[in-house]
PDB file of C-alpha atoms and ligand atoms in Angstrom:
ATOM      1  CA  MET A   1     144.048 -13.166 -42.140  1.00 92.00           C
ATOM      2  CA  LYS A   2     141.802 -12.733 -39.135  1.00 95.00           C
ATOM      3  CA  THR A   3     140.257 -16.083 -38.230  1.00 95.00           C
ATOM      4  CA  ILE A   4     136.721 -16.560 -36.962  1.00 96.00           C
ATOM      5  CA  LYS A   5     136.460 -17.684 -33.342  1.00 97.00           C
ATOM      6  CA  ALA A   6     132.703 -18.291 -33.258  1.00 97.00           C
ATOM      7  CA  GLN A   7     129.411 -17.429 -34.866  1.00 98.00           C
ATOM      8  CA  HIS A   8     126.557 -16.552 -32.534  1.00 98.00           C
ATOM      9  CA  LYS A   9     122.935 -16.873 -33.619  1.00 98.00           C
ATOM     10  CA  ALA A  10     120.652 -14.022 -32.649  1.00 98.00           C
ATOM     11  CA  VAL A  11     117.820 -14.995 -30.286  1.00 98.00           C
ATOM     12  CA  TYR A  12     114.224 -14.546 -31.471  1.00 98.00           C
ATOM     13  CA  GLU A  13     112.460 -12.408 -28.877  1.00 97.00           C
ATOM     14  CA  PRO A  14     109.461 -10.580 -30.324  1.00 97.00           C
ATOM     15  CA  ILE A  15     108.293  -7.442 -28.525  1.00 96.00           C
ATOM     16  CA  GLY A  16     104.513  -7.575 -28.915  1.00 93.00           C
ATOM     17  CA  GLU A  17     103.924  -7.689 -32.672  1.00 92.00           C
ATOM     18  CA  LEU A  18     107.429  -6.379 -33.402  1.00 97.00           C
ATOM     19  CA  VAL A  19     109.666  -9.104 -34.839  1.00 98.00           C
ATOM     20  CA  THR A  20     112.932  -8.878 -32.881  1.00 98.00           C
ATOM     21  CA  TYR A  21     116.154 -10.842 -32.998  1.00 98.00           C
ATOM     22  CA  ARG A  22     118.631  -9.930 -30.256  1.00 98.00           C
ATOM     23  CA  ALA A  23     122.187 -10.530 -31.398  1.00 98.00           C
ATOM     24  CA  MET A  24     123.799  -9.337 -28.173  1.00 97.00           C
ATOM     25  CA  PRO A  25     123.814  -9.925 -25.331  1.00 97.00           C
ATOM     26  CA  THR A  26     122.796 -13.608 -25.520  1.00 97.00           C
ATOM     27  CA  GLN A  27     123.740 -16.720 -23.535  1.00 96.00           C
ATOM     28  CA  THR A  28     126.935 -17.050 -25.551  1.00 96.00           C
ATOM     29  CA  VAL A  29     127.644 -13.339 -25.994  1.00 97.00           C
ATOM     30  CA  PRO A  30     128.342 -11.457 -22.751  1.00 96.00           C
ATOM     31  CA  MET A  31     127.417  -7.778 -23.034  1.00 96.00           C
ATOM     32  CA  ASN A  32     130.989  -6.518 -23.247  1.00 94.00           C
ATOM     33  CA  LEU A  33     132.478  -9.353 -25.319  1.00 96.00           C
ATOM     34  CA  LEU A  34     132.961  -6.943 -28.239  1.00 98.00           C
ATOM     35  CA  ASP A  35     133.695  -3.912 -26.040  1.00 97.00           C
ATOM     36  CA  PRO A  36     132.653  -1.129 -26.809  1.00 98.00           C
ATOM     37  CA  PHE A  37     129.828  -2.668 -28.949  1.00 98.00           C
ATOM     38  CA  ILE A  38     127.476  -3.950 -26.265  1.00 97.00           C
ATOM     39  CA  PHE A  39     123.936  -4.546 -27.521  1.00 98.00           C
ATOM     40  CA  LEU A  40     122.175  -5.180 -30.824  1.00 98.00           C
ATOM     41  CA  ASN A  41     118.484  -5.613 -31.556  1.00 98.00           C
ATOM     42  CA  HIS A  42     117.360  -6.487 -35.083  1.00 98.00           C
ATOM     43  CA  HIS A  43     113.706  -5.539 -35.624  1.00 98.00           C
ATOM     44  CA  GLY A  44     111.931  -6.929 -38.684  1.00 97.00           C
ATOM     45  CA  TRP A  45     111.969  -7.557 -41.547  1.00 97.00           C
ATOM     46  CA  GLN A  46     108.209  -7.503 -41.413  1.00 97.00           C
ATOM     47  CA  GLU A  47     105.234  -5.897 -43.078  1.00 98.00           C
ATOM     48  CA  TYR A  48     102.932  -3.739 -40.962  1.00 97.00           C
ATOM     49  CA  GLN A  49      99.277  -3.515 -41.948  1.00 97.00           C
ATOM     50  CA  PRO A  50      97.488  -0.169 -42.369  1.00 98.00           C
ATOM     51  CA  HIS A  51      96.111   1.293 -39.099  1.00 97.00           C
ATOM     52  CA  ASN A  52      98.827  -0.309 -36.942  1.00 97.00           C
ATOM     53  CA  ASN A  53     100.143   0.881 -33.565  1.00 95.00           C
ATOM     54  CA  GLY A  54     103.728   1.242 -34.773  1.00 95.00           C
ATOM     55  CA  LEU A  55     106.809   0.722 -32.657  1.00 96.00           C
ATOM     56  CA  PRO A  56     106.264   0.054 -28.932  1.00 94.00           C
ATOM     57  CA  PHE A  57     109.093   2.127 -27.433  1.00 95.00           C
ATOM     58  CA  GLY A  58     107.377   4.778 -25.331  1.00 93.00           C
ATOM     59  CA  PRO A  59     109.257   7.178 -23.033  1.00 94.00           C
ATOM     60  CA  HIS A  60     112.248   5.617 -21.216  1.00 95.00           C
ATOM     61  CA  PRO A  61     115.605   6.837 -19.903  1.00 95.00           C
ATOM     62  CA  HIS A  62     119.222   6.073 -20.818  1.00 97.00           C
ATOM     63  CA  ARG A  63     122.573   6.990 -19.290  1.00 97.00           C
ATOM     64  CA  GLY A  64     126.216   6.186 -19.925  1.00 98.00           C
ATOM     65  CA  PHE A  65     126.304   5.049 -23.577  1.00 98.00           C
ATOM     66  CA  GLU A  66     125.118   5.777 -27.112  1.00 97.00           C
ATOM     67  CA  THR A  67     122.349   4.295 -29.242  1.00 97.00           C
ATOM     68  CA  VAL A  68     122.916   4.045 -32.981  1.00 98.00           C
ATOM     69  CA  THR A  69     119.765   3.186 -34.903  1.00 98.00           C
ATOM     70  CA  PHE A  70     119.780   2.135 -38.552  1.00 98.00           C
ATOM     71  CA  ILE A  71     116.440   2.545 -40.304  1.00 98.00           C
ATOM     72  CA  LEU A  72     116.708   0.148 -43.259  1.00 98.00           C
ATOM     73  CA  GLN A  73     112.985   0.219 -43.996  1.00 98.00           C
ATOM     74  CA  GLY A  74     110.044   2.052 -42.476  1.00 98.00           C
ATOM     75  CA  ASP A  75     110.603   5.121 -40.333  1.00 97.00           C
ATOM     76  CA  LEU A  76     111.439   6.115 -36.765  1.00 97.00           C
ATOM     77  CA  THR A  77     110.384   9.150 -34.788  1.00 97.00           C
ATOM     78  CA  HIS A  78     112.713  10.149 -31.954  1.00 96.00           C
ATOM     79  CA  LYS A  79     111.421  12.551 -29.285  1.00 95.00           C
ATOM     80  CA  ASP A  80     113.431  13.432 -26.213  1.00 93.00           C
ATOM     81  CA  SER A  81     113.353  15.433 -23.006  1.00 90.00           C
ATOM     82  CA  SER A  82     115.501  18.219 -24.518  1.00 88.00           C
ATOM     83  CA  GLY A  83     112.607  18.951 -26.916  1.00 89.00           C
ATOM     84  CA  VAL A  84     113.998  17.267 -30.044  1.00 92.00           C
ATOM     85  CA  VAL A  85     111.487  15.690 -32.435  1.00 94.00           C
ATOM     86  CA  SER A  86     113.011  13.984 -35.467  1.00 96.00           C
ATOM     87  CA  VAL A  87     111.531  11.610 -38.049  1.00 97.00           C
ATOM     88  CA  ILE A  88     114.153   9.570 -39.888  1.00 98.00           C
ATOM     89  CA  LYS A  89     113.130   7.569 -42.928  1.00 98.00           C
ATOM     90  CA  GLU A  90     114.434   4.582 -44.885  1.00 98.00           C
ATOM     91  CA  GLY A  91     118.217   4.591 -45.248  1.00 98.00           C
ATOM     92  CA  GLY A  92     118.786   7.056 -42.403  1.00 98.00           C
ATOM     93  CA  VAL A  93     120.585   6.721 -39.077  1.00 98.00           C
ATOM     94  CA  GLN A  94     120.009   8.170 -35.605  1.00 98.00           C
ATOM     95  CA  TRP A  95     122.979   8.584 -33.266  1.00 98.00           C
ATOM     96  CA  MET A  96     122.029   9.465 -29.717  1.00 97.00           C
ATOM     97  CA  THR A  97     124.626  10.114 -27.047  1.00 97.00           C
ATOM     98  CA  ALA A  98     122.713   9.493 -23.827  1.00 96.00           C
ATOM     99  CA  GLY A  99     125.665  10.663 -21.733  1.00 96.00           C
ATOM    100  CA  SER A 100     124.507  11.982 -18.358  1.00 96.00           C
ATOM    101  CA  GLY A 101     120.961  11.003 -19.207  1.00 94.00           C
ATOM    102  CA  LEU A 102     117.750  11.808 -20.977  1.00 94.00           C
ATOM    103  CA  ILE A 103     114.332  10.364 -21.644  1.00 95.00           C
ATOM    104  CA  HIS A 104     113.356   9.497 -25.172  1.00 95.00           C
ATOM    105  CA  ALA A 105     110.584   7.809 -27.099  1.00 96.00           C
ATOM    106  CA  GLU A 106     111.160   5.817 -30.290  1.00 97.00           C
ATOM    107  CA  VAL A 107     107.895   5.454 -32.177  1.00 96.00           C
ATOM    108  CA  SER A 108     106.498   5.251 -35.689  1.00 97.00           C
ATOM    109  CA  SER A 109     105.303   8.310 -37.602  1.00 96.00           C
ATOM    110  CA  PRO A 110     101.531   8.950 -37.953  1.00 96.00           C
ATOM    111  CA  GLU A 111     101.913   8.193 -41.702  1.00 97.00           C
ATOM    112  CA  PHE A 112     103.492   4.778 -41.035  1.00 97.00           C
ATOM    113  CA  LYS A 113     100.791   3.921 -38.518  1.00 97.00           C
ATOM    114  CA  ALA A 114      98.066   4.895 -40.979  1.00 98.00           C
ATOM    115  CA  GLN A 115      99.517   3.286 -44.109  1.00 97.00           C
ATOM    116  CA  GLY A 116     101.693   0.453 -42.777  1.00 97.00           C
ATOM    117  CA  GLY A 117     104.494  -0.968 -44.879  1.00 98.00           C
ATOM    118  CA  PRO A 118     107.778  -2.836 -44.566  1.00 98.00           C
ATOM    119  CA  LEU A 119     109.931  -2.292 -41.486  1.00 98.00           C
ATOM    120  CA  GLU A 120     113.488  -3.240 -40.652  1.00 98.00           C
ATOM    121  CA  ILE A 121     115.424  -1.378 -37.968  1.00 98.00           C
ATOM    122  CA  LEU A 122     118.650  -2.185 -36.139  1.00 98.00           C
ATOM    123  CA  GLN A 123     119.610  -0.635 -32.834  1.00 98.00           C
ATOM    124  CA  LEU A 124     123.199  -0.890 -31.664  1.00 98.00           C
ATOM    125  CA  TRP A 125     124.449   0.328 -28.295  1.00 98.00           C
ATOM    126  CA  VAL A 126     127.974   1.655 -28.188  1.00 98.00           C
ATOM    127  CA  ASN A 127     129.490   2.129 -24.756  1.00 98.00           C
ATOM    128  CA  LEU A 128     131.075   5.358 -23.533  1.00 98.00           C
ATOM    129  CA  PRO A 129     134.326   5.349 -21.558  1.00 98.00           C
ATOM    130  CA  ALA A 130     134.238   6.603 -17.951  1.00 98.00           C
ATOM    131  CA  LYS A 131     135.464  10.067 -18.931  1.00 98.00           C
ATOM    132  CA  PHE A 132     132.448  10.570 -21.265  1.00 98.00           C
ATOM    133  CA  LYS A 133     129.693   8.768 -19.360  1.00 98.00           C
ATOM    134  CA  MET A 134     128.337  12.008 -17.929  1.00 97.00           C
ATOM    135  CA  THR A 135     128.853  14.065 -21.089  1.00 97.00           C
ATOM    136  CA  GLU A 136     125.988  16.286 -22.222  1.00 96.00           C
ATOM    137  CA  PRO A 137     123.269  14.348 -24.098  1.00 96.00           C
ATOM    138  CA  LYS A 138     123.210  14.839 -27.856  1.00 96.00           C
ATOM    139  CA  TYR A 139     121.074  13.605 -30.739  1.00 97.00           C
ATOM    140  CA  VAL A 140     121.903  13.648 -34.446  1.00 97.00           C
ATOM    141  CA  GLY A 141     119.500  12.187 -37.017  1.00 98.00           C
ATOM    142  CA  LEU A 142     120.566  11.938 -40.652  1.00 98.00           C
ATOM    143  CA  GLN A 143     118.473  10.923 -43.636  1.00 98.00           C
ATOM    144  CA  LYS A 144     119.720   8.598 -46.371  1.00 98.00           C
ATOM    145  CA  ALA A 145     120.931  11.483 -48.563  1.00 98.00           C
ATOM    146  CA  ASP A 146     123.225  12.718 -45.765  1.00 98.00           C
ATOM    147  CA  ILE A 147     125.043   9.395 -45.418  1.00 98.00           C
ATOM    148  CA  PRO A 148     127.847   8.964 -47.965  1.00 98.00           C
ATOM    149  CA  VAL A 149     128.199   5.715 -49.863  1.00 96.00           C
ATOM    150  CA  ALA A 150     131.539   4.167 -50.814  1.00 94.00           C
ATOM    151  CA  GLU A 151     130.950   2.222 -54.049  1.00 94.00           C
ATOM    152  CA  LEU A 152     133.283  -0.772 -54.137  1.00 94.00           C
ATOM    153  CA  ASP A 153     133.941  -3.726 -56.431  1.00 96.00           C
ATOM    154  CA  ASN A 154     132.448  -2.001 -59.481  1.00 96.00           C
ATOM    155  CA  GLY A 155     129.255  -1.111 -57.641  1.00 95.00           C
ATOM    156  CA  LYS A 156     128.621  -4.649 -56.351  1.00 98.00           C
ATOM    157  CA  VAL A 157     129.284  -3.443 -52.807  1.00 97.00           C
ATOM    158  CA  ALA A 158     127.893  -0.233 -51.327  1.00 97.00           C
ATOM    159  CA  ALA A 159     129.256   0.784 -47.938  1.00 96.00           C
ATOM    160  CA  HIS A 160     127.011   3.344 -46.245  1.00 98.00           C
ATOM    161  CA  VAL A 161     129.553   5.099 -44.085  1.00 98.00           C
ATOM    162  CA  VAL A 162     128.306   6.106 -40.639  1.00 98.00           C
ATOM    163  CA  ALA A 163     131.503   6.807 -38.697  1.00 98.00           C
ATOM    164  CA  GLY A 164     135.212   6.727 -39.377  1.00 95.00           C
ATOM    165  CA  ASP A 165     137.078   6.559 -42.660  1.00 91.00           C
ATOM    166  CA  TRP A 166     136.230   3.844 -45.233  1.00 87.00           C
ATOM    167  CA  ASN A 167     138.363   3.796 -48.361  1.00 82.00           C
ATOM    168  CA  GLY A 168     138.666   7.561 -48.204  1.00 89.00           C
ATOM    169  CA  VAL A 169     134.967   8.170 -47.516  1.00 94.00           C
ATOM    170  CA  LYS A 170     134.417   9.811 -44.156  1.00 96.00           C
ATOM    171  CA  GLY A 171     131.344   9.129 -42.022  1.00 97.00           C
ATOM    172  CA  PRO A 172     129.137  12.130 -41.150  1.00 98.00           C
ATOM    173  CA  PHE A 173     128.798  11.223 -37.455  1.00 97.00           C
ATOM    174  CA  GLU A 174     131.636  12.166 -35.144  1.00 93.00           C
ATOM    175  CA  PRO A 175     131.743   9.791 -32.191  1.00 94.00           C
ATOM    176  CA  LEU A 176     133.614  10.709 -29.006  1.00 94.00           C
ATOM    177  CA  THR A 177     135.858   7.653 -29.452  1.00 94.00           C
ATOM    178  CA  ASP A 178     137.398   5.993 -32.534  1.00 93.00           C
ATOM    179  CA  ILE A 179     134.347   4.020 -33.644  1.00 96.00           C
ATOM    180  CA  HIS A 180     134.288   2.840 -37.262  1.00 97.00           C
ATOM    181  CA  LEU A 181     130.817   1.870 -38.388  1.00 98.00           C
ATOM    182  CA  SER A 182     129.068   1.189 -41.684  1.00 97.00           C
ATOM    183  CA  PHE A 183     126.184  -0.779 -43.101  1.00 97.00           C
ATOM    184  CA  MET A 184     126.992  -2.539 -46.327  1.00 98.00           C
ATOM    185  CA  TYR A 185     124.873  -3.830 -49.189  1.00 98.00           C
ATOM    186  CA  PHE A 186     126.409  -6.661 -51.241  1.00 98.00           C
ATOM    187  CA  LYS A 187     125.130  -7.946 -54.550  1.00 98.00           C
ATOM    188  CA  GLU A 188     125.713 -11.676 -55.061  1.00 98.00           C
ATOM    189  CA  GLY A 189     129.413 -12.134 -55.862  1.00 98.00           C
ATOM    190  CA  GLY A 190     130.401  -8.721 -54.464  1.00 98.00           C
ATOM    191  CA  LYS A 191     133.767  -8.688 -52.692  1.00 98.00           C
ATOM    192  CA  TYR A 192     135.293  -6.441 -50.068  1.00 97.00           C
ATOM    193  CA  THR A 193     138.647  -6.746 -48.341  1.00 96.00           C
ATOM    194  CA  THR A 194     139.705  -4.582 -45.454  1.00 95.00           C
ATOM    195  CA  GLN A 195     142.305  -4.353 -42.745  1.00 95.00           C
ATOM    196  CA  VAL A 196     141.427  -3.802 -39.103  1.00 95.00           C
ATOM    197  CA  PRO A 197     144.155  -2.276 -36.935  1.00 93.00           C
ATOM    198  CA  LYS A 198     145.673  -4.608 -34.333  1.00 92.00           C
ATOM    199  CA  GLY A 199     144.058  -4.591 -30.917  1.00 93.00           C
ATOM    200  CA  GLN A 200     140.659  -3.434 -32.158  1.00 96.00           C
ATOM    201  CA  ASN A 201     137.437  -5.358 -31.621  1.00 97.00           C
ATOM    202  CA  VAL A 202     135.421  -6.199 -34.738  1.00 97.00           C
ATOM    203  CA  PHE A 203     131.658  -6.105 -34.796  1.00 97.00           C
ATOM    204  CA  LEU A 204     130.095  -7.926 -37.761  1.00 98.00           C
ATOM    205  CA  TYR A 205     126.445  -8.940 -38.016  1.00 98.00           C
ATOM    206  CA  ILE A 206     124.642 -10.462 -40.977  1.00 98.00           C
ATOM    207  CA  VAL A 207     121.339  -8.644 -41.455  1.00 98.00           C
ATOM    208  CA  LYS A 208     120.383 -10.450 -44.642  1.00 98.00           C
ATOM    209  CA  GLY A 209     121.681 -13.102 -47.016  1.00 98.00           C
ATOM    210  CA  GLU A 210     124.865 -15.103 -46.807  1.00 98.00           C
ATOM    211  CA  ILE A 211     128.496 -14.113 -47.054  1.00 98.00           C
ATOM    212  CA  LYS A 212     131.822 -15.908 -47.037  1.00 98.00           C
ATOM    213  CA  ILE A 213     134.174 -14.313 -44.515  1.00 97.00           C
ATOM    214  CA  ASN A 214     137.808 -15.392 -44.625  1.00 95.00           C
ATOM    215  CA  GLY A 215     136.648 -18.704 -46.056  1.00 92.00           C
ATOM    216  CA  ASP A 216     133.799 -19.422 -43.613  1.00 95.00           C
ATOM    217  CA  PHE A 217     130.129 -19.022 -44.501  1.00 97.00           C
ATOM    218  CA  ALA A 218     128.065 -16.717 -42.314  1.00 98.00           C
ATOM    219  CA  SER A 219     124.336 -16.273 -42.776  1.00 98.00           C
ATOM    220  CA  ILE A 220     121.433 -14.052 -41.725  1.00 98.00           C
ATOM    221  CA  HIS A 221     121.009 -13.424 -37.965  1.00 98.00           C
ATOM    222  CA  HIS A 222     124.590 -14.344 -37.053  1.00 98.00           C
ATOM    223  CA  LEU A 223     127.117 -12.287 -35.145  1.00 98.00           C
ATOM    224  CA  VAL A 224     130.677 -13.137 -36.119  1.00 98.00           C
ATOM    225  CA  GLU A 225     133.345 -13.189 -33.407  1.00 97.00           C
ATOM    226  CA  PHE A 226     136.965 -12.959 -34.556  1.00 97.00           C
ATOM    227  CA  ASN A 227     140.206 -14.054 -32.980  1.00 95.00           C
ATOM    228  CA  HIS A 228     142.867 -11.454 -32.284  1.00 93.00           C
ATOM    229  CA  ASP A 229     145.286 -12.904 -34.806  1.00 93.00           C
ATOM    230  CA  GLY A 230     145.555 -11.353 -38.290  1.00 94.00           C
ATOM    231  CA  GLN A 231     144.250  -8.029 -39.536  1.00 96.00           C
ATOM    232  CA  ILE A 232     142.747  -8.820 -42.945  1.00 97.00           C
ATOM    233  CA  ILE A 233     139.040  -9.529 -43.413  1.00 97.00           C
ATOM    234  CA  GLU A 234     137.889 -10.762 -46.824  1.00 97.00           C
ATOM    235  CA  MET A 235     134.204 -10.870 -47.573  1.00 98.00           C
ATOM    236  CA  LYS A 236     132.454 -12.334 -50.572  1.00 98.00           C
ATOM    237  CA  ALA A 237     128.683 -12.409 -50.812  1.00 98.00           C
ATOM    238  CA  THR A 238     127.277 -15.762 -51.920  1.00 97.00           C
ATOM    239  CA  ALA A 239     123.801 -14.202 -52.118  1.00 97.00           C
ATOM    240  CA  ASP A 240     122.572 -10.618 -51.971  1.00 98.00           C
ATOM    241  CA  ALA A 241     123.485  -9.586 -48.444  1.00 98.00           C
ATOM    242  CA  ILE A 242     123.408  -6.766 -45.906  1.00 98.00           C
ATOM    243  CA  ILE A 243     125.880  -6.558 -43.053  1.00 98.00           C
ATOM    244  CA  LEU A 244     126.530  -4.226 -40.169  1.00 98.00           C
ATOM    245  CA  PHE A 245     130.254  -3.830 -39.757  1.00 98.00           C
ATOM    246  CA  GLY A 246     132.408  -1.874 -37.376  1.00 97.00           C
ATOM    247  CA  TYR A 247     135.541  -1.874 -35.290  1.00 98.00           C
ATOM    248  CA  ALA A 248     136.876   0.082 -32.348  1.00 98.00           C
ATOM    249  CA  THR A 249     139.520   0.119 -29.662  1.00 97.00           C
ATOM    250  CA  PRO A 250     138.152  -1.618 -26.531  1.00 97.00           C
ATOM    251  CA  PHE A 251     137.963   0.520 -23.382  1.00 97.00           C
ATOM    252  CA  ASN A 252     138.875  -2.358 -21.031  1.00 97.00           C
ATOM    253  CA  GLU A 253     137.111  -0.602 -18.161  1.00 98.00           C
ATOM    254  CA  PRO A 254     134.974  -1.979 -15.334  1.00 97.00           C
ATOM    255  CA  PHE A 255     131.492  -2.649 -16.726  1.00 97.00           C
ATOM    256  CA  PHE A 256     128.115  -2.610 -15.034  1.00 97.00           C
ATOM    257  CA  ALA A 257     124.873  -2.536 -17.011  1.00 97.00           C
ATOM    258  CA  TYR A 258     121.337  -2.806 -15.753  1.00 96.00           C
ATOM    259  CA  GLY A 259     118.146  -1.964 -17.640  1.00 94.00           C
ATOM    260  CA  PRO A 260     118.609   1.277 -19.597  1.00 96.00           C
ATOM    261  CA  PHE A 261     121.824   2.295 -17.834  1.00 97.00           C
ATOM    262  CA  VAL A 262     125.396   1.297 -18.675  1.00 98.00           C
ATOM    263  CA  MET A 263     127.985   2.468 -16.158  1.00 98.00           C
ATOM    264  CA  ASN A 264     131.309   1.366 -14.711  1.00 98.00           C
ATOM    265  CA  THR A 265     130.030   0.338 -11.277  1.00 98.00           C
ATOM    266  CA  LYS A 266     126.886  -0.886  -9.537  1.00 98.00           C
ATOM    267  CA  GLU A 267     126.878   2.272  -7.375  1.00 98.00           C
ATOM    268  CA  GLU A 268     126.703   4.448 -10.497  1.00 98.00           C
ATOM    269  CA  VAL A 269     123.742   2.460 -11.827  1.00 98.00           C
ATOM    270  CA  MET A 270     121.972   2.801  -8.455  1.00 97.00           C
ATOM    271  CA  GLN A 271     122.663   6.542  -8.618  1.00 97.00           C
ATOM    272  CA  ALA A 272     121.071   6.618 -12.096  1.00 97.00           C
ATOM    273  CA  TYR A 273     117.880   5.035 -10.694  1.00 96.00           C
ATOM    274  CA  GLU A 274     117.938   7.560  -7.850  1.00 96.00           C
ATOM    275  CA  ASP A 275     118.365  10.475 -10.292  1.00 95.00           C
ATOM    276  CA  MET A 276     115.558   9.066 -12.436  1.00 93.00           C
ATOM    277  CA  LYS A 277     113.248   8.962  -9.400  1.00 92.00           C
ATOM    278  CA  ASN A 278     114.148  12.575  -8.628  1.00 93.00           C
ATOM    279  CA  GLY A 279     113.240  13.761 -12.115  1.00 90.00           C
ATOM    280  CA  LYS A 280     116.797  14.597 -13.204  1.00 90.00           C
ATOM    281  CA  PHE A 281     116.322  12.983 -16.618  1.00 90.00           C
ATOM    282  CA  GLY A 282     113.350  15.160 -17.571  1.00 84.00           C
ATOM    283  CA  ASN A 283     109.642  14.693 -17.846  1.00 77.00           C
ATOM    284  CA  GLU A 284     108.120  11.485 -19.235  1.00 78.00           C
ATOM    285  CA  GLU A 285     104.596  12.808 -19.665  1.00 75.00           C
ATOM    286  CA  GLU A 286     105.679  15.405 -22.231  1.00 74.00           C
ATOM    287  CA  LEU A 287     106.793  12.601 -24.527  1.00 77.00           C
ATOM    288  CA  MET A 288     103.616  10.470 -24.343  1.00 70.00           C
TER     289      MET A 288
HETATM  290 MN1   MN B   1     115.934   3.839 -26.127  1.00 78.58          MN
END
């Protein structure tokens, strides 16, 4: 059994009218505590009124890592400096490898802005190891129908498989490193037991509801930190619940993050700002 070391409450930090809970980093969660899972913002749940301004994430750069965005409700339009425009709806996932760098905007569709509606979006940042930090940028957006579901415990648990192998169901995204990632819907009483290989870091965040994990209760807005002891994780939902769950081999590399850049050293981050100034990431105006 893997024991729980700590539970960390996400910090409420709204961005304008966008409800936002930041699960990591926080005061108790250094950015690379769960290396290579480094950042998580939980937007919503909330209801937008008709004629709203949508999401506030206009054009901005990234370099050195990947953003994985789970659209649980609402929609998300991604536009980037390579010319991609992609609208992903409820149940879909966007996986963007920033690599050497690009500029993107993450906004709501014209329909969502006109009609409003419920919104809940999670954005996770997954680090890239030094050898892939300057890889070519890549974006893949998949709708709900393209993401396979592993039905477990007689349908009481549905694992939406994003990356890696889950009970024989393979995720459609192919990360550059061995990232396992899924988002799971539990009905009250639903159970799931899994084994995480030794030496891997576990990332587990409660999006909704309450769930018993190896005997301890964990509830909405909590990030669960495990000890590196056993390998078995047993989950049992004590209410309808949604969790984000993953594991990966840590890189154990030097880490330096500032603003939208995540590199190995301060010099590399300074270089990113220099490259940004010199227009190497592309043109912001085209994405306005
Ligand atoms: Mn971004």
